[in-house]
Coordinates of C-alpha atoms and ligand atoms in Angstrom, one line a residue:
X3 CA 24.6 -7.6 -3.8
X4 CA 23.3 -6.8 -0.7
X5 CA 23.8 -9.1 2.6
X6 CA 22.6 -9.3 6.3
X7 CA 26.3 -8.1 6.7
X8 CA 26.6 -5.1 4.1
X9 CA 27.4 -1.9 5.8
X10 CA 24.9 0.6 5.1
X11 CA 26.0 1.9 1.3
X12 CA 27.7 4.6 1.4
X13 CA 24.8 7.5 -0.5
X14 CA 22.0 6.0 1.7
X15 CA 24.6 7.1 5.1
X16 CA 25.1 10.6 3.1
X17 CA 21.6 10.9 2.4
X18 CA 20.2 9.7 6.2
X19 CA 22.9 12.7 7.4
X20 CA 21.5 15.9 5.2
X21 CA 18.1 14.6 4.7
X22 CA 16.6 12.9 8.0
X23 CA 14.2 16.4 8.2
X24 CA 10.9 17.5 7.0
X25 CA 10.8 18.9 3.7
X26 CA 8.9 22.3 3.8
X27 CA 9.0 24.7 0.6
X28 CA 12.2 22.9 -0.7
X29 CA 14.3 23.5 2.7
X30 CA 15.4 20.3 4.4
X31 CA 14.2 21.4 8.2
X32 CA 13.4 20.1 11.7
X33 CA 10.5 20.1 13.6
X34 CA 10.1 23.5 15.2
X35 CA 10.3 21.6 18.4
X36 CA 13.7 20.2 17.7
X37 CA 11.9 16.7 18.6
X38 CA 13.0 13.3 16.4
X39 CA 11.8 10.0 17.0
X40 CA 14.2 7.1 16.2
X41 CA 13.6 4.6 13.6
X42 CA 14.0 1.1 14.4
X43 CA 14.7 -2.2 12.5
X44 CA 12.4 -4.8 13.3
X45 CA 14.9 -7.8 12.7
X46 CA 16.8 -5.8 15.9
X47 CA 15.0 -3.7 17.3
X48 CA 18.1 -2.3 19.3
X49 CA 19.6 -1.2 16.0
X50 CA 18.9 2.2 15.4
X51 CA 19.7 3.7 11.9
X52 CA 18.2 7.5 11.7
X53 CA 15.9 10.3 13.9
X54 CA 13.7 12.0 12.3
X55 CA 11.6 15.1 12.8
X56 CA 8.8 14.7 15.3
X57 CA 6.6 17.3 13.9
X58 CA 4.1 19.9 15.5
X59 CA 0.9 21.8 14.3
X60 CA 3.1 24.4 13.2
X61 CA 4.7 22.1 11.1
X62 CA 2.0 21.2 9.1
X63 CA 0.5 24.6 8.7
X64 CA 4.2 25.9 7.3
X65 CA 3.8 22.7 4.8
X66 CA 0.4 23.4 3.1
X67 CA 1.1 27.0 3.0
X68 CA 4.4 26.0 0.9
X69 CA 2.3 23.8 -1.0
X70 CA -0.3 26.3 -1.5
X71 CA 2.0 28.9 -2.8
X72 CA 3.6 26.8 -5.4
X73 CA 0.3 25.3 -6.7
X74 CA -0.3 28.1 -9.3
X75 CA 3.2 27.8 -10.7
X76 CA 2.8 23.9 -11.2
X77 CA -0.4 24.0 -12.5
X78 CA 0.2 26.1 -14.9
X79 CA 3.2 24.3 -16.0
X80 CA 2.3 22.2 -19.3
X81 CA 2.1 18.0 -18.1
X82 CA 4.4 17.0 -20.1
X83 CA 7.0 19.1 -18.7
X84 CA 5.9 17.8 -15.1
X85 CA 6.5 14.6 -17.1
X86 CA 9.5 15.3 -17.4
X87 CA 10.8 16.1 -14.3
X88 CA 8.8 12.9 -13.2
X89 CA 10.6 10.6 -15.6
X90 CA 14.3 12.0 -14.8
X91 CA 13.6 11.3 -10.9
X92 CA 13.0 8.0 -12.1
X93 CA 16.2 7.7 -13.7
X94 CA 17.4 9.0 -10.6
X95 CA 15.9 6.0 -8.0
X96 CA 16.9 3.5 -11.0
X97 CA 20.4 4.3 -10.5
X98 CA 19.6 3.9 -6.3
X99 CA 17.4 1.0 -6.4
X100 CA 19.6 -1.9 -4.6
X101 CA 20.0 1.3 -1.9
X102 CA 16.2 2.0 -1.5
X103 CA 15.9 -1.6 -1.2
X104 CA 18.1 -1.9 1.5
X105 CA 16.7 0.9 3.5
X106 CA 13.1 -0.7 2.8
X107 CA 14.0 -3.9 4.2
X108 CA 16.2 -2.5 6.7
X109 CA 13.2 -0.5 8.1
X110 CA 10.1 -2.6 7.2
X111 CA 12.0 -5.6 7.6
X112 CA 10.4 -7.7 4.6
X113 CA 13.2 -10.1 2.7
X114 CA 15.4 -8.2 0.3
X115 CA 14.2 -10.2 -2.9
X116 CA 10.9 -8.6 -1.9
X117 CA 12.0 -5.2 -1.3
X118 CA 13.8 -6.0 -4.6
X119 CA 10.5 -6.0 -6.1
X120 CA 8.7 -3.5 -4.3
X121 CA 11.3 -0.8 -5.7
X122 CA 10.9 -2.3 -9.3
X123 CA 7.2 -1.8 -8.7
X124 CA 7.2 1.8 -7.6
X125 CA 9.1 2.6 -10.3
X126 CA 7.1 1.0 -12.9
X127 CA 3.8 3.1 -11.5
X128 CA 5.8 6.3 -11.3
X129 CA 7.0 5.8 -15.4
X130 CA 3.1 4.9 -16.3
X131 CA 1.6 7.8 -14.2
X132 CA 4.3 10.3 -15.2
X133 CA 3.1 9.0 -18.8
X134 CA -0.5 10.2 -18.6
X135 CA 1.2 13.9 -18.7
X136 CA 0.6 13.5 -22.4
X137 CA -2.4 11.2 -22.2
X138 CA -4.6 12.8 -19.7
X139 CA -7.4 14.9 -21.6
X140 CA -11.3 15.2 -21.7
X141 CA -13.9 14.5 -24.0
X142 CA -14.9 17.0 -27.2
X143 CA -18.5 15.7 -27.8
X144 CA -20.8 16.8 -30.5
X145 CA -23.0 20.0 -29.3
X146 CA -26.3 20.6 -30.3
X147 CA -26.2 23.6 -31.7
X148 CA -24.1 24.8 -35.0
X149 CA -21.5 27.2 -33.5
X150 CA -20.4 25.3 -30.3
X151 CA -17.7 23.5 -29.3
X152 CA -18.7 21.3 -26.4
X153 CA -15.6 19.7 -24.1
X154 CA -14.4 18.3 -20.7
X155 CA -11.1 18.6 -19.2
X156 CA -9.1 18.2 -15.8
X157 CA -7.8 20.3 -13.5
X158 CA -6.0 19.5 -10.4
X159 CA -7.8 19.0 -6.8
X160 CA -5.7 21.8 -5.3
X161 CA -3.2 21.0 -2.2
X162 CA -3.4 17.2 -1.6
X163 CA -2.8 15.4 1.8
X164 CA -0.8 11.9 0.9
X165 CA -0.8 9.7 4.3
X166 CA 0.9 6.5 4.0
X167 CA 1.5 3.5 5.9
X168 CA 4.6 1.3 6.6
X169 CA 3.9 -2.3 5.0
X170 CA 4.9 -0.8 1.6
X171 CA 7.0 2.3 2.2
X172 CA 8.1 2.8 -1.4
X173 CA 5.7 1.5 -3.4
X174 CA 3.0 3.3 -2.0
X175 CA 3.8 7.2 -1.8
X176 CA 5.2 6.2 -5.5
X177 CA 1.6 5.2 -7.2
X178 CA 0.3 8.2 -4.5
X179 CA 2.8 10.7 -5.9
X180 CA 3.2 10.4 -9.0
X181 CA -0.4 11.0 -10.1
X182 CA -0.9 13.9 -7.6
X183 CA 2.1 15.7 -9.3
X184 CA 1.3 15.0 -12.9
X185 CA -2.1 16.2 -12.8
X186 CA -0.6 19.7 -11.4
X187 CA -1.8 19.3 -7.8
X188 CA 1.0 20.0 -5.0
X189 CA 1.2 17.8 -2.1
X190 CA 2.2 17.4 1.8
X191 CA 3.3 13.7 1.9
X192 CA 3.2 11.9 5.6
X193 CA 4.9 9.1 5.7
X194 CA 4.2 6.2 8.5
X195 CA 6.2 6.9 11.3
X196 CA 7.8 3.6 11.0
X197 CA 9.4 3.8 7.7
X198 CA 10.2 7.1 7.2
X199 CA 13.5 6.3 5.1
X200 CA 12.2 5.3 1.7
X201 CA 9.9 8.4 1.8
X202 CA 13.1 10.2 2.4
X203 CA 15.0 8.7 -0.4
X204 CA 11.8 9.2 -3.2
X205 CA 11.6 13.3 -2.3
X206 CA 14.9 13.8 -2.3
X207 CA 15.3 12.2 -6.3
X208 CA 12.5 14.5 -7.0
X209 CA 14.0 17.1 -5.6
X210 CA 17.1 16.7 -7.3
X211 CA 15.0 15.5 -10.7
X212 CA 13.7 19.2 -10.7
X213 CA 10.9 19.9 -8.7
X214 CA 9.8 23.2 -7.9
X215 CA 10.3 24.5 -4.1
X216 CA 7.1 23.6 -2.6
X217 CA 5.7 21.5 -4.9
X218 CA 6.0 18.4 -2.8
X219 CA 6.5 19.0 1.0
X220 CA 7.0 16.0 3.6
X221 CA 6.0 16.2 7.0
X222 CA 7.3 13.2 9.4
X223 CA 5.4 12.3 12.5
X224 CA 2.8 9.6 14.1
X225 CA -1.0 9.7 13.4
X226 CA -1.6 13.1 15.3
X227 CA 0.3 14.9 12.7
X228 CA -1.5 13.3 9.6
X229 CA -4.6 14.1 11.7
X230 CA -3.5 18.2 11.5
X231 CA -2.8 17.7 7.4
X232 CA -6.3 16.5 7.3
X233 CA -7.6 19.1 9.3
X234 CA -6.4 21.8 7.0
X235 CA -8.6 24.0 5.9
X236 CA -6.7 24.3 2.5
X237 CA -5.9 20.5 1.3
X238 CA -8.8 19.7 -1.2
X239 CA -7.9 16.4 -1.6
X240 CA -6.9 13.0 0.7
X241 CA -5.2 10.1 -0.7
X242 CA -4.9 7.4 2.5
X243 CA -3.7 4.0 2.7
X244 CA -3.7 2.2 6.2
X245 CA -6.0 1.2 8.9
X246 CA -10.1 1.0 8.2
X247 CA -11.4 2.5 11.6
X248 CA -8.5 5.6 10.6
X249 CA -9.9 6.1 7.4
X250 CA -13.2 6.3 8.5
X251 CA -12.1 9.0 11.1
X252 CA -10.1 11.1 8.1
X253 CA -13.0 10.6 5.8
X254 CA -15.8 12.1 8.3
X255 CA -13.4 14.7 9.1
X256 CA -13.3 15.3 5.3
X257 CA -16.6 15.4 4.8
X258 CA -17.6 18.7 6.7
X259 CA -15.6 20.3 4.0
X260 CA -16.0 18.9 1.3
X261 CA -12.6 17.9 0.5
X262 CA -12.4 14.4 -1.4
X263 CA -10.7 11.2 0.1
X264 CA -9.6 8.2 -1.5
X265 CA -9.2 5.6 0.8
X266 CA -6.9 2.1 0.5
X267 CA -8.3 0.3 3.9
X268 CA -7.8 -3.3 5.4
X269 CA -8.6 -7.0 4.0
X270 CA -9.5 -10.0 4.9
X271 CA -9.4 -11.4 1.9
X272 CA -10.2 -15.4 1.0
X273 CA -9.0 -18.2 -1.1
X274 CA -11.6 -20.3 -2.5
X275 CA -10.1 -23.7 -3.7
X276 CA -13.1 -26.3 -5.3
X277 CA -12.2 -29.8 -5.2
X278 CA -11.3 -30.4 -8.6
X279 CA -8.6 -27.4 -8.6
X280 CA -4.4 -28.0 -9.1
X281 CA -3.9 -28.6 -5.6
X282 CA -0.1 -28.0 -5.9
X283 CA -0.9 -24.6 -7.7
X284 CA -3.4 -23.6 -5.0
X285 CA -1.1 -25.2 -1.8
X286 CA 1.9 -22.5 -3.6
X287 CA 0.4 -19.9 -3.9
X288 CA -1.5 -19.6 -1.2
X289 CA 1.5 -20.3 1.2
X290 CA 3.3 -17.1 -0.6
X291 CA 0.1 -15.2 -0.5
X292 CA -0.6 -16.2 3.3
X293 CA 3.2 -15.8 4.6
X294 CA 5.3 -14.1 2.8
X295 CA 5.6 -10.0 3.9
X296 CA 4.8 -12.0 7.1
X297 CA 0.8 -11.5 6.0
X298 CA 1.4 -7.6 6.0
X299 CA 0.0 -7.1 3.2
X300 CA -3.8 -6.0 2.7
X301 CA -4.5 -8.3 -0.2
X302 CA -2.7 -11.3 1.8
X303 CA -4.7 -14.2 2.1
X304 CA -5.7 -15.3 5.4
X305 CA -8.4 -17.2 4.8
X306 CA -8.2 -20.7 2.7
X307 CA -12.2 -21.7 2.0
X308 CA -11.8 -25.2 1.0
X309 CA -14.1 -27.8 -0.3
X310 CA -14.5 -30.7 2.2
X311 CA -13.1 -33.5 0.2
X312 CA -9.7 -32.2 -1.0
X313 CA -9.2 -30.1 2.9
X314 CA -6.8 -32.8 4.4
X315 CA -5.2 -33.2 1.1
X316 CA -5.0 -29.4 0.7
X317 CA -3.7 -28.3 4.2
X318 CA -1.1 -31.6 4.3
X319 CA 0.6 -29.6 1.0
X320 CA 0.7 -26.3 3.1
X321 CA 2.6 -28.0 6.1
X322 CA 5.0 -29.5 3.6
X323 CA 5.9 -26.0 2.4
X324 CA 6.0 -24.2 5.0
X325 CA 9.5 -25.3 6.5
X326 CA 10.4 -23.6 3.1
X327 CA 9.5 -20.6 4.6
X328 CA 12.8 -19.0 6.4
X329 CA 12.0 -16.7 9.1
X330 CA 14.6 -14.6 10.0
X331 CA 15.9 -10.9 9.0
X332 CA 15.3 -10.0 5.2
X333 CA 18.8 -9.5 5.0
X334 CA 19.5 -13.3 4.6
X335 CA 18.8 -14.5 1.3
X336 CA 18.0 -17.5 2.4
X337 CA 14.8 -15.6 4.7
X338 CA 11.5 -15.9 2.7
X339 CA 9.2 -14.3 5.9
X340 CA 11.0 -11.2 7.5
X341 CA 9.9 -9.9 11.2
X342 CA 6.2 -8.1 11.9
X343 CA 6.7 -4.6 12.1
X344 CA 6.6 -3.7 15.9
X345 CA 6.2 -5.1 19.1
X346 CA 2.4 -4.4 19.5
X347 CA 1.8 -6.1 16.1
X348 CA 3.4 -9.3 17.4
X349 CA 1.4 -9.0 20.7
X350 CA -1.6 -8.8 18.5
X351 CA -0.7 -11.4 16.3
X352 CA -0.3 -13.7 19.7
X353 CA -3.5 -12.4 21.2
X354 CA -5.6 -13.1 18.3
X355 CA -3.8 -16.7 18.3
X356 CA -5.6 -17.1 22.0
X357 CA -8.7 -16.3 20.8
X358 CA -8.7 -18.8 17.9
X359 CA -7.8 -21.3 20.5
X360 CA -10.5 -19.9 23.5
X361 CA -13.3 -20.0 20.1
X362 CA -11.9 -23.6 19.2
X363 CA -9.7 -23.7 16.1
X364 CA -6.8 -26.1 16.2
X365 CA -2.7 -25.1 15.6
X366 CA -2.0 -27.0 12.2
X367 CA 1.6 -25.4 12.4
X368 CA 3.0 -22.1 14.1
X369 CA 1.1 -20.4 16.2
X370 CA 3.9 -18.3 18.4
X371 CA 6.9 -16.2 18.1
X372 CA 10.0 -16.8 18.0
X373 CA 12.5 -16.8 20.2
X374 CA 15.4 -13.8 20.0
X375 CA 15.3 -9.8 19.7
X376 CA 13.3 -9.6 16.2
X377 CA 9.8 -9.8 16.1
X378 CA 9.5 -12.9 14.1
X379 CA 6.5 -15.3 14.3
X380 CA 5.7 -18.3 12.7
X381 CA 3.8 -18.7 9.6
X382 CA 0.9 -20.7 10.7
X383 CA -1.7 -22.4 9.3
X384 CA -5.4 -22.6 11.9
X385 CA -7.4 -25.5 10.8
X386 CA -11.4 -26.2 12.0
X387 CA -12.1 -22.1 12.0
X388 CA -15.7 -21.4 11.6
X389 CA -16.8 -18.5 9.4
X390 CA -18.3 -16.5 12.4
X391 CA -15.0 -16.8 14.5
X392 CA -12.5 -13.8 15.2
X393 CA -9.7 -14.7 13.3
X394 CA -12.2 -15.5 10.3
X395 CA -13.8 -12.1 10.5
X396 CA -11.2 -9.5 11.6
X397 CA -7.3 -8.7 10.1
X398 CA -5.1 -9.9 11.5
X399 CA -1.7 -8.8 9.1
X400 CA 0.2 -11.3 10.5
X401 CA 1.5 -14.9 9.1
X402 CA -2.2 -16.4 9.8
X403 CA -4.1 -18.7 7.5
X404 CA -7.5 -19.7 8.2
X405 CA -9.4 -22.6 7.0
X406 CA -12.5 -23.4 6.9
X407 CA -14.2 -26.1 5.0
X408 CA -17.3 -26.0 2.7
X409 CA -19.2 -28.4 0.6
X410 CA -20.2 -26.3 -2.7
X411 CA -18.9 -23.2 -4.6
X412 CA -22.1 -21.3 -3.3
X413 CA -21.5 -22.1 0.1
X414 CA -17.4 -21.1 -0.2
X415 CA -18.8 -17.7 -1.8
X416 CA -21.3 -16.8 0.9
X417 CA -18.9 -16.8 3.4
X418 CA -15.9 -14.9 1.5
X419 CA -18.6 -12.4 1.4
X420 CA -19.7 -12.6 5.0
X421 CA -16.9 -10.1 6.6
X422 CA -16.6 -6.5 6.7
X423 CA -13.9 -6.1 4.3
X424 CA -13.9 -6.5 0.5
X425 CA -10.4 -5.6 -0.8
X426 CA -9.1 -9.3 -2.7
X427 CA -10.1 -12.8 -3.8
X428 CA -9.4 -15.7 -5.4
X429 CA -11.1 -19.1 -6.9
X430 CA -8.6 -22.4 -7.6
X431 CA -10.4 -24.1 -10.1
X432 CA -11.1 -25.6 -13.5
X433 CA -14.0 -25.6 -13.8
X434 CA -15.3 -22.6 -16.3
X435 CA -18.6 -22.4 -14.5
X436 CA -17.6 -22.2 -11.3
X437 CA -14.9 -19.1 -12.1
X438 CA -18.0 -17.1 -14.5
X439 CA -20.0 -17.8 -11.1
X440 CA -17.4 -16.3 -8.6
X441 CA -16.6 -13.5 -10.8
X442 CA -20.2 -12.3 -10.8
X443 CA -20.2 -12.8 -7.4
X444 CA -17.9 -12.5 -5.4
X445 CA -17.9 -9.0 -3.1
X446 CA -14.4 -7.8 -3.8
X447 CA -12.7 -5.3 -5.6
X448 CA -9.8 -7.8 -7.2
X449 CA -10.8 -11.1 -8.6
X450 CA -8.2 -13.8 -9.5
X451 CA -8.8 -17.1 -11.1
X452 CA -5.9 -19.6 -11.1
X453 CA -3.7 -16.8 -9.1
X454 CA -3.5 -15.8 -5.5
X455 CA -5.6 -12.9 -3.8
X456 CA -1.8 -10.5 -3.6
X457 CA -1.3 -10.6 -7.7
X458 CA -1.9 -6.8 -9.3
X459 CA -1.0 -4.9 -12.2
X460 CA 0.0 -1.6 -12.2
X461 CA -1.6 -0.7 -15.6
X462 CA -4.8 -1.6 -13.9
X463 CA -7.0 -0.2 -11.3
X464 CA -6.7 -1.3 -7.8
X465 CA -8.8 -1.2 -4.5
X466 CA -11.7 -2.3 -2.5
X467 CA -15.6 -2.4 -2.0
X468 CA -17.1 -2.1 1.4
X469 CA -15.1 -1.8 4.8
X470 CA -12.1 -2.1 2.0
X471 CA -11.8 1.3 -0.2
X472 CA -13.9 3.8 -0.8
X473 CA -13.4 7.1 -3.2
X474 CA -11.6 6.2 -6.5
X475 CA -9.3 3.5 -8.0
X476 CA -5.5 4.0 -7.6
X477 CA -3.2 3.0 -10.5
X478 CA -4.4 2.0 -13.9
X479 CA -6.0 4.7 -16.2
X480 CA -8.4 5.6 -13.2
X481 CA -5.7 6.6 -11.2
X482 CA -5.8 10.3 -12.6
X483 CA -9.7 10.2 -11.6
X484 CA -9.1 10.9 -8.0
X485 CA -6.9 13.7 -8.1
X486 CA -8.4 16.0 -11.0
X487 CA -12.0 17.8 -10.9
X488 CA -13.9 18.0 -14.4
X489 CA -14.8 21.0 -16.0
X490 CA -17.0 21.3 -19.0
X491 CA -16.5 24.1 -21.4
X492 CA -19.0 25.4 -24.4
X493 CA -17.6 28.0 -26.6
X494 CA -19.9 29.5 -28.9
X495 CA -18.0 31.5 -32.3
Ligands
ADP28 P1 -1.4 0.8 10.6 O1 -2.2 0.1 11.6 O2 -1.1 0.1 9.3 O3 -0.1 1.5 11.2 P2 -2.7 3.3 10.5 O4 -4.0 3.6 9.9 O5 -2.6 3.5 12.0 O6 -2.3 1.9 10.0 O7 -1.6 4.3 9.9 C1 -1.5 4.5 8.5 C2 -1.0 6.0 8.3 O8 -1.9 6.9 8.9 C3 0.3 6.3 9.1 O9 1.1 7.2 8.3 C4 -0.2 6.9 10.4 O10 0.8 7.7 11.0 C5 -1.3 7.7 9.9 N1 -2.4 8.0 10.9 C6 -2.6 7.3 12.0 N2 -3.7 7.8 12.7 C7 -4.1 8.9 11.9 C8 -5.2 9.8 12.1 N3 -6.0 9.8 13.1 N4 -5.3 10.8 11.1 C9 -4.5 10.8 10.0 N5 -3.5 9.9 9.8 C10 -3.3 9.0 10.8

C-alpha cells in the first residue's frame, strides 16, 4: 500500500528513466530540439519527478508520418487480433495498477483512493472497447432486387489526433485509445503537458503488449504542439477533451478540411434538490460531487438549485460534512480533496471567489487557499448566488458550490438550463412526476435521478449538448461511432 512516504516504486523509476521521450514509429526519442519541460507535483510544487520532451513542428510531422505508414498494416490486421494485443496490455497495466496510481496522484495530485479508481476505470473501458474487435459490424438489410446482397460496414477514420487533458490522465487517453486502435485507425496521442506520466506508463504496456511500430505515437508538449497535430494535413480524425473556447479553435481549424472532431468540453453542471427529496442523500452526494477531485472534474457539481423551504436545512448538512473533507496531498489516506493543479488554477479559483463577493454572494464556508507550498483551497460552499451571477454561469473547476434557491421544479429547471454548458445533471427527489419532468427536460447530456451529476458507466455513452460536447458519444456502444466511416456495399451475383 501506497503512502505520502512510499518512495517512488521501483518499475515506475525504471520506466520515468528509458521512457520520459516521445514515442515516434516505436523509437523512444527526444524532441529534436533537445528541450524537456519538468513535471511538477502539485501537493509540492518544488518536487520534481521527470523532464519530458518539449516537442517542435518537426516533431509532430515525424509522428503522423509514422502513423501514416503503419495504418495500412493495422487496418488490415483482423479486430480481433488488435483485440488481442489490446486485452494483453491490459493484463499488463493490471499487474502495474497501484504504480499508475501513484504516478496519477503524484502528478495530478487527486487522493490515491481516487486515483485507485480512476486506474480501475481506464481499465474497465480499455477491456469493453478492446471487446467490440469481435462485436463491431454493419447492417445486411434486405435489397430490393433478387440477386443483391445489400450491407454496411466500418472502416477506420485514417490517422487520428488524441489530445488530452490533465484532470484525468489515465482514464481518458484509455476510453480515447482504445477505440481508435480497435477500429484499425493509428494515432498521435498528446498528452496534457501536466501529466505526462500516466500517458507514459499506458504506451509503453502497449508497446510491450504488441503493438506494431507506429501504430500509436506520442508526442509530449503544451497547447502549441497539439495545435500542429491538428493542423496536419493527414489526421482525418480529432478526439479532444479539455477546455470549450480550445475546442472551438481545433474544431474550426478542423472544419476547412473536413477532418471529424469529437469534442469532450467544460460543465457547469447543477444539482436540483425539491423539498421533499432525502436530504442526507442529496447533502452526501453533492458534497463528493462538489469537492472531491477538488471540483476538477467536468461533470462536478458546482451548482446546488434548491427549493426555498428545505435551503437552510440543506446547506446546514453540507457545512457539517465538509470538515470531513481532508485537504492535503492525495498521498495521505486520510486526504479526501487533493491540491488544484497549478498555480494559475488557484489564482483563478481566488479571483472568481472576489467576484462572487464584488456581485454579492455570501462565504457559507471556504472561500481561500490554504496556507503552505501545495495548491490546496478550501472546499467551499457560496450561498445567496443568483442565477445570472459569474460563478453561476462560468466554470470554475475548483472546490466551489453554488446555491441558489428556487420555489418550484420548473423554476430550478429553467435555470440549470440557462448557462452555456450542458454536460451533467441531477434531480433529488421522490417524487415520480417531478424526475419524468426533468428527464424530458432538462438540457444535458447525463441525467441522474437519486445520484449526483459525476456518476457514469462505462458501458454507456458519455458527453454533452451545447457549449458541452459536440461530434459523437465516447464510451458505450457509440464509442466506435466516432472513429469509423460507413461504407455501403451492393453485390449483385
Ligand atoms: P485545461 O484548461 O483543462 O488545461 P486545455 O483545453 O487548455 O484545458 O487543454 C487540454 C489539452 O489541449 C492539453 O493537452 C493541452 O495541451 C491541449 N491544448 C491546449 N491548447 C491547444 C490548442 N490550441 N490546440 C490543440 N490542443 C491544445
Amino acid at each position: 500500500m501506497l503512502t505520502a512516504n512510499s518512495t517512488v516504486p521501483p518499475r515506475l523509476r525504471a520506466a520515468l528513466t528509458c521512457h520520459s521521450l516521445n514515442l515516434i514509429g516505436g523509437n523512444w526519442s527526444p524532441a529534436a530540439s533537445g528541450e524537456t519541460f519538468p513535471v511538477v507535483n502539485p501537493a509540492a510544487p518544488g518536487d520534481l519527478l521527470a523532464a519530458f520532451p518539449a516537442s517542435e513542428p518537426s516533431d509532430v510531422q515525424d509522428a503522423v508520418e509514422a502513423a501514416h505508414e503503419a495504418l495500412p498494416g493495422w487496418s488490415a490486421m483482423p479486430a480481433p487480433e488488435r483485440a488481442r494485443i489490446l486485452d494483453r496490455a491490459i493484463t499488463l497495466l493490471e499487474a502495474r495498477a497501484e504504480e499508475l496510481a501513484y504516478a496519477l496522484t503524484w502528478e495530478e495530485g487527486k487522493a490515491i483512493a481516487e486515483a485507485r479508481v480512476e486506474v480501475r476505470r481506464g481499465l474497465d473501458a480499455m477491456a469493453f472497447l478492446a471487446a467490440e474487435g469481435r462485436r463491431m459490424g454493419g447492417q445486411t438489410l434486405p435489397s430490393a432486387q433478387p440477386n443483391m446482397l445489400a450491407f454496411s460496414q466500418r472502416r477506420p477514420l485514417g490517422v487520428v489526433g488524441i489530445i488530452t487533458p490533465w484532470n484525468f490522465p489515465f482514464a481518458i487517453p484509455a476510453w480515447k485509445l482504445a477505440p481508435a486502435l480497435i477500429t484499425g485507425n493509428t494515432v498521435v496521442f498528446k498528452p496534457a503537458e501536466q501529466t505526462p506520466i500516466c500517458a507514459m506508463l499506458l504506451a509503453e504496456a502497449l508497446q510491450e503488449a504488441g503493438l506494431p511500430p507506429g501504430v500509436l505515437n506520442v508526442v509530449h508538449g503544451a497547447g502549441a504542439v497539439g495545435r500542429e497535430l491538428v493542423a496536419h494535413p493527414l489526421v482525418r480524425g480529432i478526439s479532444f477533451t479539455g477546455s470549450t473556447a480550445v475546442g472551438k479553435e481545433i474544431n474550426a481549424a478542423a472544419a476547412s478540411r473536413l477532418a471529424k472532431v469529437q469534442l469532450e468540453l467544460g460543465g457547469k453542471n447543477a444539482a436540483i434538490v425539491l423539498a421533499d427529496a432525502d436530504l442526507d442523500l442529496a447533502a452526501r452526494e453533492i458534497a463528493a460531487a462538489a469537492w472531491g477531485s477538488s471540483g476538477q472534474r467536468c461533470t462536478a457539481t458546482s451548482r446546488l438549485i434548491v427549493q426555498r423551504e428545505v435551503a437552510e436545512q440543506l446547506v446546514g448538512k453540507l457545512l457539517a460534512l465538509a470538515p470531513g473533507y481532508r485537504v492535503g496531498s492525495g498521498f495521505d489516506p486520510e486526504v479526501k480533496v487533493g491540491p488544484v493543479i497549478e498555480a494559475s488554477a488557484l489564482a483563478r479559483i481566488e479571483s472568481y471567489l472576489d467576484l462572487a463577493r464584488q456581485e454579492g454572494a455570501s462565504v457559507a464556508i471556504g472561500g481561500h487557499r490554504l496556507s503552505g507550498d501545495g495548491y490546496f483551497f478550501a472546499p467551499t460552499v457560496l450561498t445567496g448566488v443568483s442565477p445570472v451571477m459569474t460563478v453561476a454561469q462560468e466554470e470554475i473547476f475548483g472546490p466551489v458550490l453554488s446555491v441558489i434557491e428556487v420555489e418550484s421544479l420548473e423554476e430550478a429547471i429553467a435555470v440549470s438550463n440557462a448557462v452555456s454548458y450542458g454536460l451533467s445533471s441531477a434531480l433529488y427527489t421522490r417524487d415520480l412526476a417531478a424526475a419524468l419532468g426533468y428527464a424530458r427536460n432538462a438540457a444535458t447530456g447525463l441525467l441522474h435521478v437519486n445520484c449526483s451529476s459525476i456518476y457514469s458507466e462505462i458501458q454507456l455513452p458519455f458527453g454533452g449538448i451545447k457549449d458541452s460536447g459536440f461530434g459523437g458519444r465516447e464510451m458505450g456502444p457509440t464509442a466506435i461511432d466516432f472513429y469509423t466511416e460507413w461504407q455501403t456495399v451492393y453485390m449483385q451475383g
